[in-house]
Tab-separated table of C-alpha atoms in Angstrom:
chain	number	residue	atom	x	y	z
A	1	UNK	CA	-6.919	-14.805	-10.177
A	2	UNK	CA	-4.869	-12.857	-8.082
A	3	UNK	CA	-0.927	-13.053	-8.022
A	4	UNK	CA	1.688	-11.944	-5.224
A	5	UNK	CA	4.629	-11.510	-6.144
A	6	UNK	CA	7.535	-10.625	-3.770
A	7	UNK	CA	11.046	-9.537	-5.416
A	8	UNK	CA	14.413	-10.119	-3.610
A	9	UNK	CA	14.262	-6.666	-2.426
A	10	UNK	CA	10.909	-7.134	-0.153
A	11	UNK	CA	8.615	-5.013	-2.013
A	12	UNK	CA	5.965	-6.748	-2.710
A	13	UNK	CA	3.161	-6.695	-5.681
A	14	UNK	CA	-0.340	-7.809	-6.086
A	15	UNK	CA	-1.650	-8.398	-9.568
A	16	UNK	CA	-4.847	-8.976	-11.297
A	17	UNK	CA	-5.040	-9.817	-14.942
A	18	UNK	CA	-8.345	-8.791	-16.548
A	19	UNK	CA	-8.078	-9.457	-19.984
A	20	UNK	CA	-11.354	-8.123	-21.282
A	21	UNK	CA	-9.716	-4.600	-20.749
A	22	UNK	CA	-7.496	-2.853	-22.923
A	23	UNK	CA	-5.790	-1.020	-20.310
A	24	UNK	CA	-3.700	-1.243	-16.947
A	25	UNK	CA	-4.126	0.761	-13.372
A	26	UNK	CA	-0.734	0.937	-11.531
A	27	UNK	CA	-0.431	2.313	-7.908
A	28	UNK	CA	2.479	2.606	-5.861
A	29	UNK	CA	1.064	2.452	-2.018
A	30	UNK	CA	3.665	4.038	0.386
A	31	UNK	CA	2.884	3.279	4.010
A	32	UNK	CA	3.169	6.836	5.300
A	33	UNK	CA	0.566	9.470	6.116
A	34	UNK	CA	-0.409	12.112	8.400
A	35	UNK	CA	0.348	9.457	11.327
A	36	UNK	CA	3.554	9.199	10.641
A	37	UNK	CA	4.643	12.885	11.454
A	38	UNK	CA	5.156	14.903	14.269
A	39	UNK	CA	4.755	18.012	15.836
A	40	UNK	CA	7.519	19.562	13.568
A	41	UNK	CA	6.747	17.735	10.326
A	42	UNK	CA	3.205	17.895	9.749
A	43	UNK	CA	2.121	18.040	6.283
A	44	UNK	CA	5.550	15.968	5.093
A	45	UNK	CA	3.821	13.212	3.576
A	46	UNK	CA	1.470	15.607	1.498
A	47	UNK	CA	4.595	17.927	0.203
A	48	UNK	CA	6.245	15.005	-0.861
A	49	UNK	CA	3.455	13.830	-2.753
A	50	UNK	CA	3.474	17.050	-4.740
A	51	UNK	CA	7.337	17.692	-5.107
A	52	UNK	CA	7.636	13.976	-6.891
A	53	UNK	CA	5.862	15.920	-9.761
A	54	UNK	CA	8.387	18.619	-9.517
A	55	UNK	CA	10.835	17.171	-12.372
A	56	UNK	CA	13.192	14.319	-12.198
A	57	UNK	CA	17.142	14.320	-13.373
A	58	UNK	CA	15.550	13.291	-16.912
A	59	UNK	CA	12.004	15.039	-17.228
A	60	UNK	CA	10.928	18.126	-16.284
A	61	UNK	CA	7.397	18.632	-14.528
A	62	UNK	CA	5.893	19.767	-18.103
A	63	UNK	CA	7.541	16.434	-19.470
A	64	UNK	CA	6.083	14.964	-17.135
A	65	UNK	CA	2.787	15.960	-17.657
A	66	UNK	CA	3.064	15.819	-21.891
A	67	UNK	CA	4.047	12.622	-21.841
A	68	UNK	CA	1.302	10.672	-20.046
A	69	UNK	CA	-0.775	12.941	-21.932
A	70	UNK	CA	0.807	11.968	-25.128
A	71	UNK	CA	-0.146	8.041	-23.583
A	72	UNK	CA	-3.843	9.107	-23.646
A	73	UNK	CA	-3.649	8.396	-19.749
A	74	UNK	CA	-3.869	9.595	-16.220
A	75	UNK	CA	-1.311	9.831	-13.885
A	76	UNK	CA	-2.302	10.835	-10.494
A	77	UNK	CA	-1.425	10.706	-6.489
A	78	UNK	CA	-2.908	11.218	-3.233
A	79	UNK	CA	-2.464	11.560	0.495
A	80	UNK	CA	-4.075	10.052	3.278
A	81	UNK	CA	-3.919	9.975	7.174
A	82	UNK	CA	-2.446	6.526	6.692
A	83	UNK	CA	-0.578	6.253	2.846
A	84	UNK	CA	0.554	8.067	0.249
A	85	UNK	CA	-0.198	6.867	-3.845
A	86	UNK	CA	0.938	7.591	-6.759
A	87	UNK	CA	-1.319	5.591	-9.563
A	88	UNK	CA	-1.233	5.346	-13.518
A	89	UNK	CA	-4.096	4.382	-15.852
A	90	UNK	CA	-3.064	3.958	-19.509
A	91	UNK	CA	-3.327	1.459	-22.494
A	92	UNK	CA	-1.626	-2.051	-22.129
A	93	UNK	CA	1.030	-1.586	-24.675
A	94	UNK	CA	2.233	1.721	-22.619
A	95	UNK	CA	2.212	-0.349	-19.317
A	96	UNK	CA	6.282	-0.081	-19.678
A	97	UNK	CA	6.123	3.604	-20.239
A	98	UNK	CA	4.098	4.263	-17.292
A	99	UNK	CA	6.100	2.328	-14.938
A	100	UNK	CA	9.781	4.265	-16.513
A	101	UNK	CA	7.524	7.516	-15.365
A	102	UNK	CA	6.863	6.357	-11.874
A	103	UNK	CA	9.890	4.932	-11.075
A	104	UNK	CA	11.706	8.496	-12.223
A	105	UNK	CA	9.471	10.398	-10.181
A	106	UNK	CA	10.330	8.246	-6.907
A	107	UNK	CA	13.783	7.369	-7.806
A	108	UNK	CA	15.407	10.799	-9.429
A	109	UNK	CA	13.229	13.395	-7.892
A	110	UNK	CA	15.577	16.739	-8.275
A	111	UNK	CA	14.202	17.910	-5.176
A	112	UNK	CA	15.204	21.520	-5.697
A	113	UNK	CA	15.104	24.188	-2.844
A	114	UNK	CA	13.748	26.590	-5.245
A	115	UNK	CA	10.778	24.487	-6.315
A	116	UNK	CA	10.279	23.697	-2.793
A	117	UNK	CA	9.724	27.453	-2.137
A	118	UNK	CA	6.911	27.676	-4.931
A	119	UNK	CA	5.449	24.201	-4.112
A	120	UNK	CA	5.048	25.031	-0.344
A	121	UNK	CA	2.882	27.992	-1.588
A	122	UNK	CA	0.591	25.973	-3.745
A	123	UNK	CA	0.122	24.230	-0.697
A	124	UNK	CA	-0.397	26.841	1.446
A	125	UNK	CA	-3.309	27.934	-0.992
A	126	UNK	CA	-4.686	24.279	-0.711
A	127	UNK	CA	-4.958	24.477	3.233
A	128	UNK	CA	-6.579	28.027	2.386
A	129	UNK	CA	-8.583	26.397	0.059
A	130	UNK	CA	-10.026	23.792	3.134
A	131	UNK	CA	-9.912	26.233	5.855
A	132	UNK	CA	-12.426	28.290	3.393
A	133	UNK	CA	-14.803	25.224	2.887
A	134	UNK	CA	-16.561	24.963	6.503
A	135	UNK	CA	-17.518	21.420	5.596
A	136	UNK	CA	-14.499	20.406	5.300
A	137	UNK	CA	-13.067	22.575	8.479
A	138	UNK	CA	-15.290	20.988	10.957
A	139	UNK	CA	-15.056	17.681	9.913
A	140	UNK	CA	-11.397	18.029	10.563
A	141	UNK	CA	-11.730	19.953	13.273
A	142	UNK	CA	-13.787	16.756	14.847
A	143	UNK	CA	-10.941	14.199	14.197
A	144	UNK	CA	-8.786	17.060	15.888
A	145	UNK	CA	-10.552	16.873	18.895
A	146	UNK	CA	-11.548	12.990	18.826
A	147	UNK	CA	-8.334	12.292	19.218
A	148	UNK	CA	-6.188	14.804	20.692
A	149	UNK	CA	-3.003	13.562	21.418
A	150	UNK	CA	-2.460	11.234	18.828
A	151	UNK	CA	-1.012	11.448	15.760
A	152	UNK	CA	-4.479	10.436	13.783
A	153	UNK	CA	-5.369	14.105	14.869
A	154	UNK	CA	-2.630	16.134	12.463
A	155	UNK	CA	-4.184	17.076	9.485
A	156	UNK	CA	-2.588	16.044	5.857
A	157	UNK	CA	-1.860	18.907	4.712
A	158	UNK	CA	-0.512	20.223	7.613
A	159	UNK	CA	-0.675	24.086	8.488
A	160	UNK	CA	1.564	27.219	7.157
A	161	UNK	CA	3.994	27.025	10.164
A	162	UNK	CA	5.022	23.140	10.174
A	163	UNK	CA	4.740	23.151	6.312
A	164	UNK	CA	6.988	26.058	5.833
A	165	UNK	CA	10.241	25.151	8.142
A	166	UNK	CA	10.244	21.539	5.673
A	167	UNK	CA	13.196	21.743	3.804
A	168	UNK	CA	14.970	19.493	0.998
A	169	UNK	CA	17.372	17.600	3.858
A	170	UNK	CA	14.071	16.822	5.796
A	171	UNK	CA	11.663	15.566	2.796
A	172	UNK	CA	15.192	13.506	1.906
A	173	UNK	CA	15.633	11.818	5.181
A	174	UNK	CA	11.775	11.125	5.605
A	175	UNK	CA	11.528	9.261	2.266
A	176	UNK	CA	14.904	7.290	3.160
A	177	UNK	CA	13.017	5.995	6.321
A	178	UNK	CA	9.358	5.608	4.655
A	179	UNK	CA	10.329	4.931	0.909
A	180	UNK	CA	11.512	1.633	1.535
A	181	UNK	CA	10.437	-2.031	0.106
A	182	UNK	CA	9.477	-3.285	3.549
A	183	UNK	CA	6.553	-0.299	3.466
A	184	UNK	CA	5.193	-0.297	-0.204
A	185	UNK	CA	3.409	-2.010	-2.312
A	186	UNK	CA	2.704	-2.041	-6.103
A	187	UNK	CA	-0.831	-3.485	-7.024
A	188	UNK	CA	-1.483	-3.816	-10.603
A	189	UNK	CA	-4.711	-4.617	-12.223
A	190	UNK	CA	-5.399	-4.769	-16.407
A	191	UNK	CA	-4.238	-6.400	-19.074
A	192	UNK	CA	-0.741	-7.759	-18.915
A	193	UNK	CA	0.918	-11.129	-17.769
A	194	UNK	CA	2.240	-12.080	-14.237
A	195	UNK	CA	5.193	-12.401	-16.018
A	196	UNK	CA	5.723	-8.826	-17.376
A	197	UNK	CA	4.613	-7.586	-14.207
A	198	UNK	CA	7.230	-9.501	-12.520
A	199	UNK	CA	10.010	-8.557	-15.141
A	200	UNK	CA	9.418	-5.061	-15.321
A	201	UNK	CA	8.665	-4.250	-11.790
A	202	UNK	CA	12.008	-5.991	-11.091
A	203	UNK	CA	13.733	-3.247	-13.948
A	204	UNK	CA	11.765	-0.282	-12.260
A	205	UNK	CA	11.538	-0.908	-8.765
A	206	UNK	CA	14.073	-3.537	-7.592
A	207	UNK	CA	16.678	-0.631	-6.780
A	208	UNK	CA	14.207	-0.128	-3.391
A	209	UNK	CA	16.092	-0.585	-0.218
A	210	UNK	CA	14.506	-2.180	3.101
A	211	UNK	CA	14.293	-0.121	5.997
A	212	UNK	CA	17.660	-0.289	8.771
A	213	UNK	CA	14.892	1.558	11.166
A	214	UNK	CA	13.555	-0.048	13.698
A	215	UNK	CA	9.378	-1.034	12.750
A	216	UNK	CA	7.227	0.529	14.570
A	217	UNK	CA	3.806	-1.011	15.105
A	218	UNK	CA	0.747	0.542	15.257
A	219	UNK	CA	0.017	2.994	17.928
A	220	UNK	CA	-3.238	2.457	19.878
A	221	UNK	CA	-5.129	5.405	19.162
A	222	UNK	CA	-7.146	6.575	22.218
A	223	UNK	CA	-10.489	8.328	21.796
A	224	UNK	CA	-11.377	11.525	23.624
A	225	UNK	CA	-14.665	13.286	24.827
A	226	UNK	CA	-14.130	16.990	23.523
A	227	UNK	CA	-16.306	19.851	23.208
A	228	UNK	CA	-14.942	22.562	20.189
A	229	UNK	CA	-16.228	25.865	18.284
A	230	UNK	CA	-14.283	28.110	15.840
A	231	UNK	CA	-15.707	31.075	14.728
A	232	UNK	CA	-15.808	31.960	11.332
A	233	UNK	CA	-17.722	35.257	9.726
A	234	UNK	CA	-20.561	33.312	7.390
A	235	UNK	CA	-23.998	32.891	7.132
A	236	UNK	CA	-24.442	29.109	8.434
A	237	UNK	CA	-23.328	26.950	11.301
A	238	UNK	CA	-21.810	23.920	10.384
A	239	UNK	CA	-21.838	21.039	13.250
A	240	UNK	CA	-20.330	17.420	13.678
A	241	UNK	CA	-21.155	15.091	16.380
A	242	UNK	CA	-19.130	11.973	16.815
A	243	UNK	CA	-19.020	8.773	18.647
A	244	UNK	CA	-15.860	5.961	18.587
A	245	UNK	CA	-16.182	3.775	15.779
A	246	UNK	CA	-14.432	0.599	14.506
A	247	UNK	CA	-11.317	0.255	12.784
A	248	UNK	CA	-11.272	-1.223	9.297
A	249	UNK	CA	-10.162	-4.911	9.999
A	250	UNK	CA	-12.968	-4.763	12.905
A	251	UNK	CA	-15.547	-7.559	12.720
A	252	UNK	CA	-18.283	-5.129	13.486
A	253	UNK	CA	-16.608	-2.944	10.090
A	254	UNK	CA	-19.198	-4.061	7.406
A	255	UNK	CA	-22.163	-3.739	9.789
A	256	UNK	CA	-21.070	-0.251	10.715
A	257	UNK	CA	-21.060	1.106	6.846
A	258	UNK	CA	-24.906	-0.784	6.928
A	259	UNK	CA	-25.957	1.501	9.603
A	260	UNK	CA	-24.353	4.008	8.397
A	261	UNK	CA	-26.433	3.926	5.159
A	262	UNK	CA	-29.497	3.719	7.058
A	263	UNK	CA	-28.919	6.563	9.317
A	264	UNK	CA	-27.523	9.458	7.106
A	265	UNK	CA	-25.727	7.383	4.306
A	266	UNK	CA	-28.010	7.804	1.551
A	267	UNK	CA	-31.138	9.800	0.250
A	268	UNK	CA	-33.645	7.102	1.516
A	269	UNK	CA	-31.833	7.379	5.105
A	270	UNK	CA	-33.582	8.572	7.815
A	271	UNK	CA	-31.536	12.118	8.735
A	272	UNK	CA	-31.885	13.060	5.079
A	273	UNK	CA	-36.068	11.862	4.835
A	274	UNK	CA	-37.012	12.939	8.171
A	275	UNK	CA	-35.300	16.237	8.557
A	276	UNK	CA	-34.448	17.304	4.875
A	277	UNK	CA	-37.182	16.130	2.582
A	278	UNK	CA	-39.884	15.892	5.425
A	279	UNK	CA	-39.608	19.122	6.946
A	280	UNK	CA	-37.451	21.056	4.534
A	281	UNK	CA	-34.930	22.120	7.728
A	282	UNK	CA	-31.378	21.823	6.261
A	283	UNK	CA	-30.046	21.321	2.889
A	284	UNK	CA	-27.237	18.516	3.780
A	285	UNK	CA	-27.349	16.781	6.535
A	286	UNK	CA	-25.437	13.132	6.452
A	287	UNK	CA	-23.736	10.323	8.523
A	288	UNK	CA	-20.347	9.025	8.109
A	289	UNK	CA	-18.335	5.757	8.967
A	290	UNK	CA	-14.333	7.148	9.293
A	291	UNK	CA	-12.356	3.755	9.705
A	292	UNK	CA	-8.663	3.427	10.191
A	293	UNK	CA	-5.978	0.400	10.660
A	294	UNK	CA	-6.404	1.010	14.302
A	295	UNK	CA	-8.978	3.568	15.264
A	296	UNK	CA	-12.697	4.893	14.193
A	297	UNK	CA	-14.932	7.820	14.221
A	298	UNK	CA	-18.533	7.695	13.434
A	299	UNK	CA	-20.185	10.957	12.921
A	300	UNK	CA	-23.186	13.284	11.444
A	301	UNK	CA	-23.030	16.275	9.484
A	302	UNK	CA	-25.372	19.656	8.966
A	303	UNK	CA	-25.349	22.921	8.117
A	304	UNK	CA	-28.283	25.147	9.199
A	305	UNK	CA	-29.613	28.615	9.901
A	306	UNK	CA	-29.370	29.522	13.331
A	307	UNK	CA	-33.152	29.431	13.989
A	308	UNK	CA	-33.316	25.938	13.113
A	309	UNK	CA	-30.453	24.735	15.231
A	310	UNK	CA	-33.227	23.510	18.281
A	311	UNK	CA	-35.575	21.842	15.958
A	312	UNK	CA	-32.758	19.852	13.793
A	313	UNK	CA	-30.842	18.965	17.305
A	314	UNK	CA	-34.073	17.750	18.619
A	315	UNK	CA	-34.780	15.975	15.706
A	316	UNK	CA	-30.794	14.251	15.646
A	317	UNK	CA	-31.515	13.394	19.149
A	318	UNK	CA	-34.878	11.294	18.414
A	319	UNK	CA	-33.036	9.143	15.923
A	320	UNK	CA	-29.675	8.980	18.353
A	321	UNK	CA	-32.496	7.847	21.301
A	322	UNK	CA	-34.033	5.001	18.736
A	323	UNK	CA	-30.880	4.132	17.655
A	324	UNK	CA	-29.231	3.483	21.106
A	325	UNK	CA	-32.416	0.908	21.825
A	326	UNK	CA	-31.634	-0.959	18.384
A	327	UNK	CA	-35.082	-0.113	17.155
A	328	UNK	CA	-34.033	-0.593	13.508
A	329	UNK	CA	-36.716	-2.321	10.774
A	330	UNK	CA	-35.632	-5.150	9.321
A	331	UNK	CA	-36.806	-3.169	5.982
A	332	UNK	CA	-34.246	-0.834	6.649
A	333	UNK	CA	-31.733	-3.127	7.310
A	334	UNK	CA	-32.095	-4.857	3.413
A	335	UNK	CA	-32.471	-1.978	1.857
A	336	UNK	CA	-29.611	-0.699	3.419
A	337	UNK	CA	-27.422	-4.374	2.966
A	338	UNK	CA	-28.471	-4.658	-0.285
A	339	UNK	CA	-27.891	-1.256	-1.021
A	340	UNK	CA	-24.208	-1.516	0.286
A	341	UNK	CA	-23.503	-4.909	-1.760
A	342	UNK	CA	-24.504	-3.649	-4.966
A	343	UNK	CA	-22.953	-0.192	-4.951
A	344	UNK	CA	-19.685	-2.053	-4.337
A	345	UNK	CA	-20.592	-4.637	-6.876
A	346	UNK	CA	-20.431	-2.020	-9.658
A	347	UNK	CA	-17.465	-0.436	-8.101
A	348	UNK	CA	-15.792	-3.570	-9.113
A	349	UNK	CA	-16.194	-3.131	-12.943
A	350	UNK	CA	-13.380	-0.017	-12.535
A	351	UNK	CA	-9.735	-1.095	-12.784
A	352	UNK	CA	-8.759	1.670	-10.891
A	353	UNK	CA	-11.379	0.383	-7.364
A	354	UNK	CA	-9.978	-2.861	-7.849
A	355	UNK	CA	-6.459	-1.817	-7.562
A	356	UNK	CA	-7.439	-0.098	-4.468
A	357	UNK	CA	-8.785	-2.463	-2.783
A	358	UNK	CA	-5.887	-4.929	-4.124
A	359	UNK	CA	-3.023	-2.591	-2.701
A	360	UNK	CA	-4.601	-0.921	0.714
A	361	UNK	CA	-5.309	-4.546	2.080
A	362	UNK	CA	-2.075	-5.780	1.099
A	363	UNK	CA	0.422	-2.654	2.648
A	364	UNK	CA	-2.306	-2.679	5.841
A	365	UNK	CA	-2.663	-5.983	6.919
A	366	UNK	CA	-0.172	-8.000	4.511
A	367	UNK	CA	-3.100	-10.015	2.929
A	368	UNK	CA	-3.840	-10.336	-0.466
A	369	UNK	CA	-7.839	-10.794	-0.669
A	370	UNK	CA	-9.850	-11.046	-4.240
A	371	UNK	CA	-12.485	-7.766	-4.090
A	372	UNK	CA	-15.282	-10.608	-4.532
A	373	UNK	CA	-14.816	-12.028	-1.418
A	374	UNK	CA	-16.254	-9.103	0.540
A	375	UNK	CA	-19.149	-8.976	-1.211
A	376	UNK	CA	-19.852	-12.561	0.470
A	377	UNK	CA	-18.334	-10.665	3.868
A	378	UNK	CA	-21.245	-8.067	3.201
A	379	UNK	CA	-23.812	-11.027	2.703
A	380	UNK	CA	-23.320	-12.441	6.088
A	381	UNK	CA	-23.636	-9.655	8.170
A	382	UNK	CA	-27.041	-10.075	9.541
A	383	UNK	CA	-29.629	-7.996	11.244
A	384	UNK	CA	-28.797	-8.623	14.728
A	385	UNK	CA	-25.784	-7.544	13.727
A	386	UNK	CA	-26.452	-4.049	12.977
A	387	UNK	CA	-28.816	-3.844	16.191
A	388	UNK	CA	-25.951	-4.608	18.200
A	389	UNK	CA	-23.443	-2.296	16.673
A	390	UNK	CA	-26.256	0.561	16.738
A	391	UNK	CA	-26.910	0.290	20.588
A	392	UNK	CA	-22.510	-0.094	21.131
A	393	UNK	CA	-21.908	3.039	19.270
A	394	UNK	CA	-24.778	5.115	20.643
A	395	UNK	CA	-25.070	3.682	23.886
A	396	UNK	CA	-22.240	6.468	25.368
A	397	UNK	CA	-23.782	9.150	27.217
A	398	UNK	CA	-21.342	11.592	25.762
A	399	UNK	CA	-20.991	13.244	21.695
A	400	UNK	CA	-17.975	15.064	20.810
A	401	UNK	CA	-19.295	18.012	18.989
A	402	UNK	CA	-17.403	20.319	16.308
A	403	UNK	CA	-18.912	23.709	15.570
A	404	UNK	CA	-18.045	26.480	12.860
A	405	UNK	CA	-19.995	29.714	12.417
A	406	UNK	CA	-20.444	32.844	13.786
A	407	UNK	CA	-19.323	31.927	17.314
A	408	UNK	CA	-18.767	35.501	17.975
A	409	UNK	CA	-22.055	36.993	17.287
A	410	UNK	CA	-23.589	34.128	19.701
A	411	UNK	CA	-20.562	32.800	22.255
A	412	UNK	CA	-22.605	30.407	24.182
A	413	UNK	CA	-24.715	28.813	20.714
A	414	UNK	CA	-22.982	25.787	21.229
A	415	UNK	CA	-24.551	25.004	24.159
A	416	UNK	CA	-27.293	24.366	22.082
A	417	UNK	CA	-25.881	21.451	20.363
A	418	UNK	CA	-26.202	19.635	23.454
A	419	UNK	CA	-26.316	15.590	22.693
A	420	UNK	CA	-25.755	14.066	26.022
């Protein structure tokens, strides 16, 4: 059964008790990401996710670190375009001790200059790290250009210039406006009682204040036809093409992450039989279904020697062709469903998924939903369905295409990649 527990403060909680576990995943959901920066600030969200492991008032970042070790458990965050988390996964009977941890790290951050310095380097290595990985680069390079103009464009970590003018007063003043009880929520799933949950969220977390800014709601985020290459000196190109897809509380969501799996989203999908296995053209080539609260991106990925780039794009554009007539096999469609339904199935057996789910719906759309229920949500989708949803997202006579590789040795090679 799932519980919801609201304190006087606001902040509210969603809780699962599993009692056929001997342990307990905590996360702390914070409603802001990359779209909640600007121009100036970029990369905010992400720095404050790694200072909050900096040291407290009481524990340094080594105590930190040795005790949830000493707990046998994990203790862990992440950033997001859209939310920040910090999550715990340790034993029932150090449920307490885990919370005292989180609550120090949000609460009693020191927030030292100093640190700042060093931790703005570590992070300047991590965007180093990404700008490295071409994968990575041109996938974010295609959000970039999908939606220029809107804040769903900055990228997490930010880059070296907005990232290194953040200071203490700045990472202080955003948390004030974002670290508030009226934009988080705690899920909670293991084994423990509503009613410790309740009593020691209260002890840990009821010191939260609600926001005095004004809410914003969420922006509409427009997509944009864009045409992009960046050269960098390696061996491969590395392409994304893109189309506008659904946001996540879309009714066409479910039957998009279907067609996904039968276009690129797995090893029986066509991109991956037809030009990988088939005729041994590319290594990795894949789809992808990129939903937000209020925007989507639907896109394929390769990477490829330059004298394969006219056979693989002619190859992409047969399957784009089918796909915008809804020729899909109603084989591929229950493979694909069924597929889909039991992957997430087993996903439910980990604590840690089910938290996930539990906390993202709740600080997105203010609903508390039990994970089971979209399994039956996955059921119904049916195979019109997915042939309407392939001829909508296909149907537009123009791709957004993201290109990495040795533009300079070939300046006009993305005219190649030519989708329309």
């Amino acid at each position: 059964m799932i519980h919801k527990i609201v304190l006087d403060n606001g902040l509210r909680i969603v809780f699962e008790q599993v009692d056929y576990v001997n342990s307990v995943t905590t996360g702390i959901w914070v409603g802001a990401g990359s779209i909640n920066e600007t121009d100036e600030n970029n990369g905010i969200s992400h720095l404050i996710e790694h200072m909050l492991f900096k040291g407290t008032k009481k524990r340094s970042a080594a105590d930190i670190a040795e005790e949830m070790d000493s707990m046998g458990g994990q203790l862990n965050a992440f950033t997001t375009k859209e939310c920040t988390c910090f999550y715990t996964k340790v034993t029932s009977y150090n449920f307490e001790a885990s919370l005292d941890v989180l609550s120090d790290m949000i609460f009693n951050s020191v927030l030292d200059e100093e640190e700042l310095e060093k931790e703005k380097k570590v992070v300047f290595e991590e965007i180093l790290m990404y700008d490295d990985s071409p994968e990575d680069y041109v996938h974010e390079l295609l959000t970039k250009i999908s939606f220029k103009g809107n804040s769903i464009a900055y990228p997490i970590l930010g880059d070296a210039n907005t990232v290194g003018k953040i200071g203490v007063a700045d990472i202080k003043k955003y948390m004030e406006n974002n670290y508030t009880s009226d934009n988080i929520v705690i899920s909670i799933v293991g084994n423990v009682t509503p009613e410790k949950v309740k009593a020691l969220c209260s002890e840990y977390f009821g010191q939260f204040k609600k926001s005095e800014a004004e809410t914003i709601k969420d922006s509409s985020y427009r997509y944009k036809n864009n045409i992009e290459s960046v050269h960098k000196s390696i061996e491969q190109y590395h392409f994304c093409i893109g189309v506008e897809g659904y946001e996540r509380n879309n009714k066409n969501y479910y039957a998009s992450n279907i067609l996904n799996n039968i276009i690129g989203g797995s090893m029986s999908s066509r991109l991956f039989q037809n030009i990988r296995e088939k005729s041994g053209l590319v290594y990795t080539i894949y789809s992808f279904n990129s939903s937000y609260r209020s925007a989507g991106l639907f896109g394929i990925y390769s990477a490829l020697k330059e004298e394969s780039i006219d056979e693989v794009v002619s190859r992409v554009k047969i399957e784009l062709d089918s796909l915008k007539k809804g020729n899909i096999t109603k084989s591929e469609f229950e493979r694909s469903k069924s597929q889909i339904q039991g992957n997430y199935i087993l996903s439910l057996e980990n604590t840690s998924n089910r938290m996930t789910v539990l906390g993202r719906r709740e600080l997105f759309y203010n609903e508390t939903i039990n994970p089971e229920d979209i399994v039956d949500t996955i059921k119904n989708v049916e195979y019109n369905d997915i042939v309407e949803v392939s001829k909508e997202l296909f149907g537009c006579d123009k791709y957004n295409i993201a290109l990495t590789g040795n533009i300079e040795k070939n300046k006009d090679i993305i005219k190649r990649f030519d989708f329309s």
